[in-house]
Coordinates of C-alpha atoms and ligand atoms in Angstrom, one line a residue:
M168 CA 11.8 -43.9 40.8
K169 CA 15.3 -42.5 40.9
V170 CA 16.4 -44.9 38.2
L171 CA 13.5 -43.9 36.0
M172 CA 14.3 -40.2 36.5
T173 CA 18.0 -40.8 35.6
A174 CA 16.7 -42.3 32.3
V175 CA 14.6 -39.2 31.7
V176 CA 17.5 -36.9 32.5
L177 CA 19.8 -38.8 30.1
A178 CA 17.2 -38.8 27.4
V179 CA 16.8 -35.0 27.5
S180 CA 20.3 -34.1 28.4
A181 CA 21.3 -33.5 24.8
G182 CA 22.2 -29.9 25.4
F183 CA 18.7 -28.9 26.6
L184 CA 18.8 -29.6 30.3
T185 CA 20.6 -27.3 32.6
A186 CA 21.9 -28.6 36.0
A187 CA 19.1 -26.7 37.8
Q188 CA 16.6 -28.7 35.8
S189 CA 18.0 -32.2 36.6
L190 CA 15.1 -33.3 38.7
D191 CA 14.9 -35.9 41.4
L192 CA 11.3 -37.3 41.4
A193 CA 11.4 -37.5 45.2
R194 CA 12.0 -33.7 45.2
S195 CA 9.5 -32.9 42.5
T196 CA 5.8 -32.3 42.4
I197 CA 4.0 -33.8 39.3
V198 CA 1.4 -31.5 37.8
D199 CA -1.2 -32.8 35.4
L200 CA -1.4 -30.5 32.4
S201 CA -4.2 -32.4 30.6
H202 CA -8.0 -32.2 30.8
A203 CA -9.7 -35.6 30.9
Y204 CA -11.4 -36.8 27.7
G205 CA -15.2 -37.3 28.2
P206 CA -18.6 -36.2 27.1
S207 CA -18.0 -32.5 28.0
T208 CA -14.6 -32.3 26.2
V209 CA -14.4 -29.1 24.2
F210 CA -14.0 -29.4 20.4
W211 CA -13.8 -26.8 17.6
P212 CA -17.4 -25.9 16.7
T213 CA -16.9 -27.3 13.1
S214 CA -15.8 -30.7 14.3
P215 CA -18.1 -33.2 12.8
T216 CA -17.8 -35.6 15.8
K217 CA -16.6 -35.4 19.4
F218 CA -15.0 -37.9 21.8
E219 CA -17.0 -41.0 22.0
L220 CA -16.5 -43.9 24.4
E221 CA -18.6 -47.0 23.8
R222 CA -18.9 -49.7 26.4
L223 CA -18.0 -53.2 25.1
A224 CA -18.0 -55.0 28.4
F225 CA -18.6 -54.1 32.0
G226 CA -19.5 -56.7 34.6
R227 CA -19.0 -60.2 35.8
T228 CA -18.2 -62.7 33.1
E229 CA -19.6 -66.3 33.0
A230 CA -16.3 -67.5 34.4
G231 CA -16.9 -65.4 37.5
Y232 CA -14.3 -62.6 37.2
F233 CA -15.0 -58.9 36.5
Y234 CA -14.1 -57.5 33.0
A235 CA -14.4 -54.0 31.5
A236 CA -13.4 -52.7 28.1
N237 CA -14.5 -49.8 25.8
T238 CA -13.9 -48.7 22.3
L239 CA -13.2 -45.0 21.6
S240 CA -13.3 -42.6 18.7
T241 CA -12.2 -39.0 18.6
P242 CA -11.1 -36.2 16.2
E243 CA -7.4 -35.5 16.6
H244 CA -7.9 -31.9 17.5
G245 CA -10.0 -31.6 20.6
G246 CA -9.5 -31.7 24.3
T247 CA -5.8 -31.5 25.4
H248 CA -4.0 -32.4 22.2
L249 CA -1.0 -32.0 20.1
D250 CA -0.7 -30.3 16.7
A251 CA 1.8 -32.0 14.6
P252 CA 3.7 -29.8 12.0
I253 CA 1.8 -31.5 9.1
H254 CA -1.4 -29.8 10.5
F255 CA -0.3 -26.6 8.8
A256 CA 2.8 -27.4 6.7
E257 CA 2.8 -29.7 3.7
G258 CA 5.7 -32.1 4.2
G259 CA 5.8 -31.3 7.9
Q260 CA 6.4 -34.0 10.5
T261 CA 3.4 -36.3 11.4
T262 CA 2.6 -37.2 15.0
E263 CA 4.8 -40.3 15.3
Q264 CA 7.8 -38.5 13.6
I265 CA 8.1 -35.7 16.1
P266 CA 11.5 -36.1 18.0
L267 CA 11.0 -36.8 21.7
E268 CA 13.4 -34.0 22.5
R269 CA 10.6 -31.6 21.4
L270 CA 8.1 -33.3 23.8
I271 CA 10.3 -33.8 26.9
A272 CA 12.1 -30.6 27.7
P273 CA 12.5 -27.8 30.2
A274 CA 9.6 -25.4 30.1
V275 CA 9.0 -21.7 30.7
V276 CA 5.6 -20.2 31.4
I277 CA 4.9 -16.7 30.1
D278 CA 1.9 -15.3 32.0
V279 CA -0.5 -12.9 30.2
A280 CA -3.5 -13.8 32.3
E281 CA -4.0 -10.2 33.5
R282 CA -3.9 -8.9 29.9
A283 CA -6.2 -11.6 28.7
A284 CA -8.7 -10.9 31.5
A285 CA -8.9 -7.3 30.2
D286 CA -9.0 -8.3 26.5
R287 CA -10.3 -11.8 25.6
D288 CA -8.8 -11.3 22.1
Y289 CA -5.3 -10.7 23.5
R290 CA -2.3 -11.9 21.5
A291 CA 1.0 -12.3 23.4
T292 CA 3.5 -9.9 21.8
R293 CA 7.2 -9.9 21.1
D294 CA 7.5 -7.4 24.0
D295 CA 5.8 -9.9 26.4
V296 CA 8.5 -12.4 25.6
L297 CA 11.3 -9.8 25.9
R298 CA 9.8 -8.6 29.2
F299 CA 9.8 -12.2 30.5
E300 CA 13.4 -12.7 29.4
K301 CA 14.5 -9.5 31.2
V302 CA 13.4 -11.1 34.5
H303 CA 14.1 -14.8 33.8
G304 CA 16.9 -14.8 31.3
T305 CA 17.0 -15.6 27.6
I306 CA 14.8 -18.6 26.6
A307 CA 17.2 -21.4 25.8
R308 CA 17.1 -23.4 22.5
G309 CA 14.9 -26.5 23.0
T310 CA 12.6 -25.0 25.6
I311 CA 8.9 -25.8 25.6
V312 CA 7.2 -22.3 25.9
L313 CA 3.9 -22.3 27.6
L314 CA 1.6 -19.3 27.5
R315 CA -0.7 -18.9 30.4
T316 CA -3.9 -16.9 29.7
G317 CA -5.9 -18.2 32.7
W318 CA -8.5 -19.6 30.2
S319 CA -8.7 -23.1 31.6
R320 CA -10.9 -21.6 34.4
H321 CA -13.7 -21.6 31.7
W322 CA -13.2 -25.3 30.9
P323 CA -15.5 -27.1 30.0
D324 CA -18.0 -24.3 29.3
A325 CA -17.5 -24.2 25.5
K326 CA -19.3 -20.8 25.1
A327 CA -17.1 -19.1 27.7
Y328 CA -14.0 -20.9 26.6
L329 CA -14.3 -20.4 22.9
G330 CA -16.3 -17.2 22.9
D331 CA -19.0 -18.9 20.8
D332 CA -20.4 -22.4 20.6
T333 CA -22.6 -22.3 17.6
P334 CA -22.3 -25.7 16.0
G335 CA -20.7 -25.7 12.6
D336 CA -19.6 -22.0 12.9
A337 CA -16.1 -21.0 13.8
S338 CA -16.4 -17.4 12.6
K339 CA -17.2 -15.8 16.0
L340 CA -14.6 -17.4 18.2
S341 CA -12.9 -15.2 20.8
F342 CA -10.1 -16.2 23.1
P343 CA -6.4 -15.2 23.7
S344 CA -3.2 -16.9 22.5
F345 CA 0.2 -16.2 20.9
G346 CA 0.6 -13.3 18.4
A347 CA 2.6 -13.8 15.2
D348 CA 5.5 -11.5 16.3
A349 CA 5.9 -13.5 19.5
A350 CA 5.8 -16.7 17.6
R351 CA 8.4 -15.6 15.1
L352 CA 10.8 -14.6 18.0
L353 CA 10.3 -17.9 19.8
V354 CA 10.4 -20.2 16.8
E355 CA 12.8 -18.5 14.4
E356 CA 15.2 -16.7 16.8
R357 CA 15.0 -18.8 20.0
S358 CA 14.5 -22.2 18.3
V359 CA 12.1 -23.4 21.0
A360 CA 11.0 -27.0 21.1
A361 CA 7.2 -26.5 21.2
L362 CA 4.6 -23.9 21.9
G363 CA 1.8 -24.6 24.4
V364 CA -1.3 -22.7 25.6
D365 CA -4.2 -23.1 27.9
T366 CA -6.7 -22.1 25.2
A367 CA -8.0 -24.1 22.2
S368 CA -5.4 -22.9 19.7
I369 CA -1.9 -21.4 19.5
D370 CA -3.6 -18.8 17.3
Y371 CA -6.1 -16.5 19.0
G372 CA -9.8 -17.2 18.4
R373 CA -10.4 -14.5 15.9
S374 CA -7.6 -15.7 13.6
T375 CA -8.6 -16.6 10.0
D376 CA -5.1 -17.1 8.6
F377 CA -3.5 -19.1 11.5
Q378 CA -0.2 -17.3 11.3
V379 CA 1.2 -18.8 14.5
H380 CA 0.4 -22.3 13.4
R381 CA 2.1 -21.7 10.1
I382 CA 5.2 -20.1 11.6
A383 CA 5.6 -23.0 14.0
A384 CA 4.8 -25.8 11.5
A385 CA 7.2 -24.4 9.0
R386 CA 10.0 -25.1 11.5
N387 CA 8.6 -28.5 12.7
V388 CA 7.6 -26.9 16.0
P389 CA 4.6 -28.8 17.5
G390 CA 1.7 -27.1 19.3
L391 CA 0.2 -28.2 22.7
E392 CA -3.4 -26.9 23.1
N393 CA -6.1 -26.9 25.7
L394 CA -3.5 -27.3 28.5
T395 CA -4.5 -26.8 32.1
N396 CA -2.9 -26.1 35.6
L397 CA -0.3 -23.7 34.1
D398 CA -0.8 -21.6 37.3
R399 CA 0.9 -24.4 39.2
L400 CA 4.2 -24.1 37.3
P401 CA 7.0 -21.7 38.0
P402 CA 8.1 -19.2 35.3
R403 CA 11.1 -21.5 34.7
G404 CA 12.5 -24.7 36.3
A405 CA 9.8 -27.2 35.3
L406 CA 10.4 -30.2 33.1
V407 CA 7.5 -30.9 30.8
I408 CA 6.7 -34.4 29.4
A409 CA 4.0 -34.1 26.7
L410 CA 3.4 -37.4 25.0
P411 CA 0.6 -37.7 22.5
M412 CA -1.0 -40.9 21.2
K413 CA 1.6 -42.1 18.6
I414 CA -0.7 -42.0 15.6
E415 CA 1.0 -43.0 12.4
G416 CA 0.5 -40.2 9.8
G417 CA -1.4 -38.2 12.4
S418 CA -1.8 -34.4 12.2
G419 CA -2.1 -34.3 15.9
G420 CA -3.6 -36.4 18.7
P421 CA -4.9 -36.7 22.2
L422 CA -2.1 -35.6 24.6
R423 CA -1.2 -36.5 28.2
A424 CA 1.1 -33.8 29.4
V425 CA 2.6 -33.5 32.8
A426 CA 5.2 -31.3 34.4
L427 CA 7.8 -32.1 37.0
V428 CA 8.2 -29.1 39.3
P429 CA 11.0 -28.9 41.9
K430 CA 9.5 -28.8 45.4
Ligands
ZN20 ZN1 -5.0 -28.7 17.1

């Protein structure tokens, strides 16, 4: 385990990892930031299909041993998933082209759960970021910035989580996320590695112009959506490993994200 961790530290040490964030696996708690994919996985209401798992084999074979296998199909953007820059920027990176340095990096967690509880259309502001920095220090280049709204408590109740679950209609969605001014500060001034959130989108639910997606994609900053367990991470000090299925030409994809948190 220690050998493996050394490899991870080496891989991400290209200027991003501070000494405090060199983690020893034996002294870390591993937190799962992904929801499981299944029949109740939440998708955008306009998604033509959802996650499907079809059984190909399950049981004892004629030769006497047990064998199980399935086939799966899923839209890229549903459940815990990655948004590749191409999702909102022509010529942006596709899923397999995203540098690993953007997906394995130190993370900070900006907590707006209280504000989101009072206003489900809350958008994190530039001031929220600056307030965080006043306490925890300036967000370093190459950091994965996670926004905690507390919304994963609604998962997988699509109506509570998205604000509306009318099939084929995305016009009445309502949930919190990043605001454009916060995104500009993080992406353009702080040069963060990625933006992640525990709601369905890095833009709030009522958005019709997807400004945060466009600001991030324009700088090849990927998005991590429908994350969970952000309440188990410290404001800073965790290392996030967010590796999507490596889809060639993908605009995103299913994502298994974990965090290593110092004990
Ligand atoms: Zn997406």
